[in-house]
mmCIF file of C-alpha atoms in Angstrom:
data_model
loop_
_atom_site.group_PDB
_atom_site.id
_atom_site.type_symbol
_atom_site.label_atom_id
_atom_site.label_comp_id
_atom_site.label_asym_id
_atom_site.label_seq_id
_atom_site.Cartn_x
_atom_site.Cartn_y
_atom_site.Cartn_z
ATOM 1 C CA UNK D 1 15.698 3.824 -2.384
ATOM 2 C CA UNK D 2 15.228 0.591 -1.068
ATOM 3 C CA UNK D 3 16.895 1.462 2.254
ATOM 4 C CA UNK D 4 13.814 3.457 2.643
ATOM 5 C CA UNK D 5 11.481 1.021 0.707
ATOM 6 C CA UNK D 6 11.829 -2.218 1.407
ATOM 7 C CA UNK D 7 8.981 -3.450 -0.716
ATOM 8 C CA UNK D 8 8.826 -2.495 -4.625
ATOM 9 C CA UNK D 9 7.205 -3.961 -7.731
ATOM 10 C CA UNK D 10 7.106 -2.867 -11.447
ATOM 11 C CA UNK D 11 4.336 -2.862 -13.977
ATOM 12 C CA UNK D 12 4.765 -1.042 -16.931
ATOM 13 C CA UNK D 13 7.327 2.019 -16.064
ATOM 14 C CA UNK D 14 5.242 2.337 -12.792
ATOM 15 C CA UNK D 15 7.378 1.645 -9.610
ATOM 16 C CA UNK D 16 5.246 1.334 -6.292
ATOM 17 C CA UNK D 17 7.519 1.339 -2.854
ATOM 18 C CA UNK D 18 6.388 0.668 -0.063
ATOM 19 C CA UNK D 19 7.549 1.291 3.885
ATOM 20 C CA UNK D 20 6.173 0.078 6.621
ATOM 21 C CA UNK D 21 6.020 1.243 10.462
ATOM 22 C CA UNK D 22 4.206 -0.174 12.939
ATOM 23 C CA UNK D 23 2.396 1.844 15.767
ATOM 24 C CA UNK D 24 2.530 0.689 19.056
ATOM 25 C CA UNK D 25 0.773 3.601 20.525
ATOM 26 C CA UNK D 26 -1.919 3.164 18.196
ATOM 27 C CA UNK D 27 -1.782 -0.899 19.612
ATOM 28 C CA UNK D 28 -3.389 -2.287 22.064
ATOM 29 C CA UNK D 29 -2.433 -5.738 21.993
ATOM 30 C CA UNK D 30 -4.372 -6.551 25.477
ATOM 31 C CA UNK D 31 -7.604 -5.908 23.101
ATOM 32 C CA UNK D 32 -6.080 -7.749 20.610
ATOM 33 C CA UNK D 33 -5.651 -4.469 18.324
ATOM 34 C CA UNK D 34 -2.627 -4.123 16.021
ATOM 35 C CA UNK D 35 -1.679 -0.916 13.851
ATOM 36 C CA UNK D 36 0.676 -0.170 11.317
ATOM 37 C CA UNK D 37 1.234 2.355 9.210
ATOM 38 C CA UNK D 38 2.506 2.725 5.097
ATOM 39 C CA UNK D 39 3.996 4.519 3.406
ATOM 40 C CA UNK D 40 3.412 4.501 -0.836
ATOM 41 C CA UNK D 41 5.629 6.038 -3.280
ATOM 42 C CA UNK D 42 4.203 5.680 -6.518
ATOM 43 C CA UNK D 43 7.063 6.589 -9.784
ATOM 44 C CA UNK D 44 6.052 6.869 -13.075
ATOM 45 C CA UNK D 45 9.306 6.401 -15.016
ATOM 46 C CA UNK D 46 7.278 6.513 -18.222
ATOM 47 C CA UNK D 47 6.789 9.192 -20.876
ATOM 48 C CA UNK D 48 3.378 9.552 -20.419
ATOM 49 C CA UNK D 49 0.963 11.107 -17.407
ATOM 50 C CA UNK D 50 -0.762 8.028 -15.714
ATOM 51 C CA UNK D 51 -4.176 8.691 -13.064
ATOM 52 C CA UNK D 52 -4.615 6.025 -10.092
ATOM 53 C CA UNK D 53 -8.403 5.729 -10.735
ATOM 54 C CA UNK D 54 -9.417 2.569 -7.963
ATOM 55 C CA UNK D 55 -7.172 0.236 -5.309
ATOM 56 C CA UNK D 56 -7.698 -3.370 -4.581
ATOM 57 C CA UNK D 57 -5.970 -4.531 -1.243
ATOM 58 C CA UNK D 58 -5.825 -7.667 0.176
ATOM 59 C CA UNK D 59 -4.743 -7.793 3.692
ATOM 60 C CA UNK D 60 -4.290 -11.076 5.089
ATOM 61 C CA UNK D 61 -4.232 -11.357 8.836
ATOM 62 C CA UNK D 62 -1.804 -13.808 11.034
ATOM 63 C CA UNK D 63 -4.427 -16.657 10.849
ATOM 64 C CA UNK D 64 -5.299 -16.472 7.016
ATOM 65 C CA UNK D 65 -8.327 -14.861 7.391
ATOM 66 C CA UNK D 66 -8.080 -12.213 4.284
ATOM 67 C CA UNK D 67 -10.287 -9.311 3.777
ATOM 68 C CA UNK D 68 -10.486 -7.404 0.681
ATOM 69 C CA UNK D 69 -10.422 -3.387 0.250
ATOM 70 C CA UNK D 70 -11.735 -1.584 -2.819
ATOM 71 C CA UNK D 71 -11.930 1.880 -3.386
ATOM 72 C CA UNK D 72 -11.622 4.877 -5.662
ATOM 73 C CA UNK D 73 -8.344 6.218 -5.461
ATOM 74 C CA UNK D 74 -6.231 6.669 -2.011
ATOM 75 C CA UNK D 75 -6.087 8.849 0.805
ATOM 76 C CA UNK D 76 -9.412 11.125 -1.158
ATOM 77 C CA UNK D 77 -7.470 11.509 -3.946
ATOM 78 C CA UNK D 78 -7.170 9.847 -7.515
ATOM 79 C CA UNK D 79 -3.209 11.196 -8.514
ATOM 80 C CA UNK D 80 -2.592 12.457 -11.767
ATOM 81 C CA UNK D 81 1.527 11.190 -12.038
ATOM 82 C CA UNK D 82 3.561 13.116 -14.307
ATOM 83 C CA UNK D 83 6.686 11.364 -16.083
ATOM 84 C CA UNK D 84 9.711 11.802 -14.209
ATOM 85 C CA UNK D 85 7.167 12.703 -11.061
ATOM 86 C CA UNK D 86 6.038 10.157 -7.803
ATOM 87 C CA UNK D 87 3.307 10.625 -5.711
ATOM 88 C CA UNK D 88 3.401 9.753 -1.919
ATOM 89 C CA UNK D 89 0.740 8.903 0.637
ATOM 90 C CA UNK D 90 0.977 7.319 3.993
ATOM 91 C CA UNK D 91 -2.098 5.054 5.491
ATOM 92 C CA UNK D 92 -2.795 2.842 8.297
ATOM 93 C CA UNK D 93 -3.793 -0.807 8.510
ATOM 94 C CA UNK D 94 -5.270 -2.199 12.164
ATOM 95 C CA UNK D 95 -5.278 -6.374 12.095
ATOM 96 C CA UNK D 96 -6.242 -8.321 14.906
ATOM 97 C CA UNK D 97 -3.472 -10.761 15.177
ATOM 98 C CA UNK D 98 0.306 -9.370 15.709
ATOM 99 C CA UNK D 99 1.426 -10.194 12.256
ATOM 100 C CA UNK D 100 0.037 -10.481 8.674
ATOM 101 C CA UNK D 101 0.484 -9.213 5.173
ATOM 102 C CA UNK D 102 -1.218 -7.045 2.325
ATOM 103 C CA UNK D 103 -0.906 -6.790 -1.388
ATOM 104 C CA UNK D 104 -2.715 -5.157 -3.908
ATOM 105 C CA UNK D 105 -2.830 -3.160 -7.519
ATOM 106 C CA UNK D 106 -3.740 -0.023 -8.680
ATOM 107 C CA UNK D 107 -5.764 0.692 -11.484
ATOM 108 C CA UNK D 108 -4.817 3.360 -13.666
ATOM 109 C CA UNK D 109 -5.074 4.888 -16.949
ATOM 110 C CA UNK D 110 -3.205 6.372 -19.584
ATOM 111 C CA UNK D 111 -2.888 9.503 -21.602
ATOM 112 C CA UNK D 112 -4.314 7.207 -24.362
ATOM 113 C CA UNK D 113 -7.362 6.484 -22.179
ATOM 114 C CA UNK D 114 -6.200 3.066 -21.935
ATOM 115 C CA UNK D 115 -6.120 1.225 -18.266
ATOM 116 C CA UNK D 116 -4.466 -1.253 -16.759
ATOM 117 C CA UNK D 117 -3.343 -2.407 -13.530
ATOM 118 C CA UNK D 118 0.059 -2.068 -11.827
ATOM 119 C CA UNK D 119 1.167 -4.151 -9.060
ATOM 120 C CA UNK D 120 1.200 -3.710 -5.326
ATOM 121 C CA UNK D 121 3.830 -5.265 -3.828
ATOM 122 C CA UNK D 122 3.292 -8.377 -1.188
ATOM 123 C CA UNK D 123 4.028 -6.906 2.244
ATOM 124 C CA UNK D 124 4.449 -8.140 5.897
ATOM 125 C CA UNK D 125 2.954 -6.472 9.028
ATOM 126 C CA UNK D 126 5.060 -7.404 11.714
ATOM 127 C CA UNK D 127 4.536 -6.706 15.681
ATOM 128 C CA UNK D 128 7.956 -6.301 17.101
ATOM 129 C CA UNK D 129 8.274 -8.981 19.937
ATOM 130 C CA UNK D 130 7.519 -7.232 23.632
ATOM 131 C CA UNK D 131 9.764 -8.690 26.161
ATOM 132 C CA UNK D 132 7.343 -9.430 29.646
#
């Protein structure tokens, strides 16, 4: 899994993973316009059903300046994750600088009706160097 996933944190029986491409024909560096895209695999290794109610991203761009994302659920959707199940969901992050980084948790609740938040983990956007 980590071949595939670089990234990964644990809160509470709750693994996030987390892959990152980046998109050089979504780029255009000349513009200065950067894209990647990632992907999320969210594992509830728990024994009871957990719901990804709201995000909370912070993307931090290759000269500090961060800008914070909140939101109700991802991609249009607020997952319902079974025990034993994952969920997966692949979005896109433009920067204006070649590199930065993002981070984040997820709030959730439980069966119980209890919430909490679980852990995004700290990832890099990287530009792959272009030759000239």
């Amino acid at each position: 899994m980590n071949a595939l996933f670089p990234f990964h944190a644990t809160t509470r029986d709750i693994n996030v993973h987390v892959a990152v491409t980046f998109l050089p024909e979504q780029s255009e560096p000349d513009r200065g316009r950067w894209f990647w895209a990632y992907h999320i695999r969210i594992e509830n290794d728990g024994d009871q059903p957990v719901q990804l109610l709201t995000r909370h991203w912070i993307i931090t761009d290759g000269r500090g300046t961060q800008h914070r994302v909140d939101g109700d659920g991802v991609v249009g959707e607020q997952p319902v994750v079974q025990p034993g199940k994952s969920y997966d969901y692949v979005s896109g992050c433009p920067l204006n600088t070649p590199n930065g980084s993002m981070k984040g948790h997820y709030h959730m609740i439980g069966a119980s009706g209890e919430t909490f938040d679980i852990a995004i983990p700290h990832f890099a956007l990287i530009a792959p160097a272009v030759a000239e």
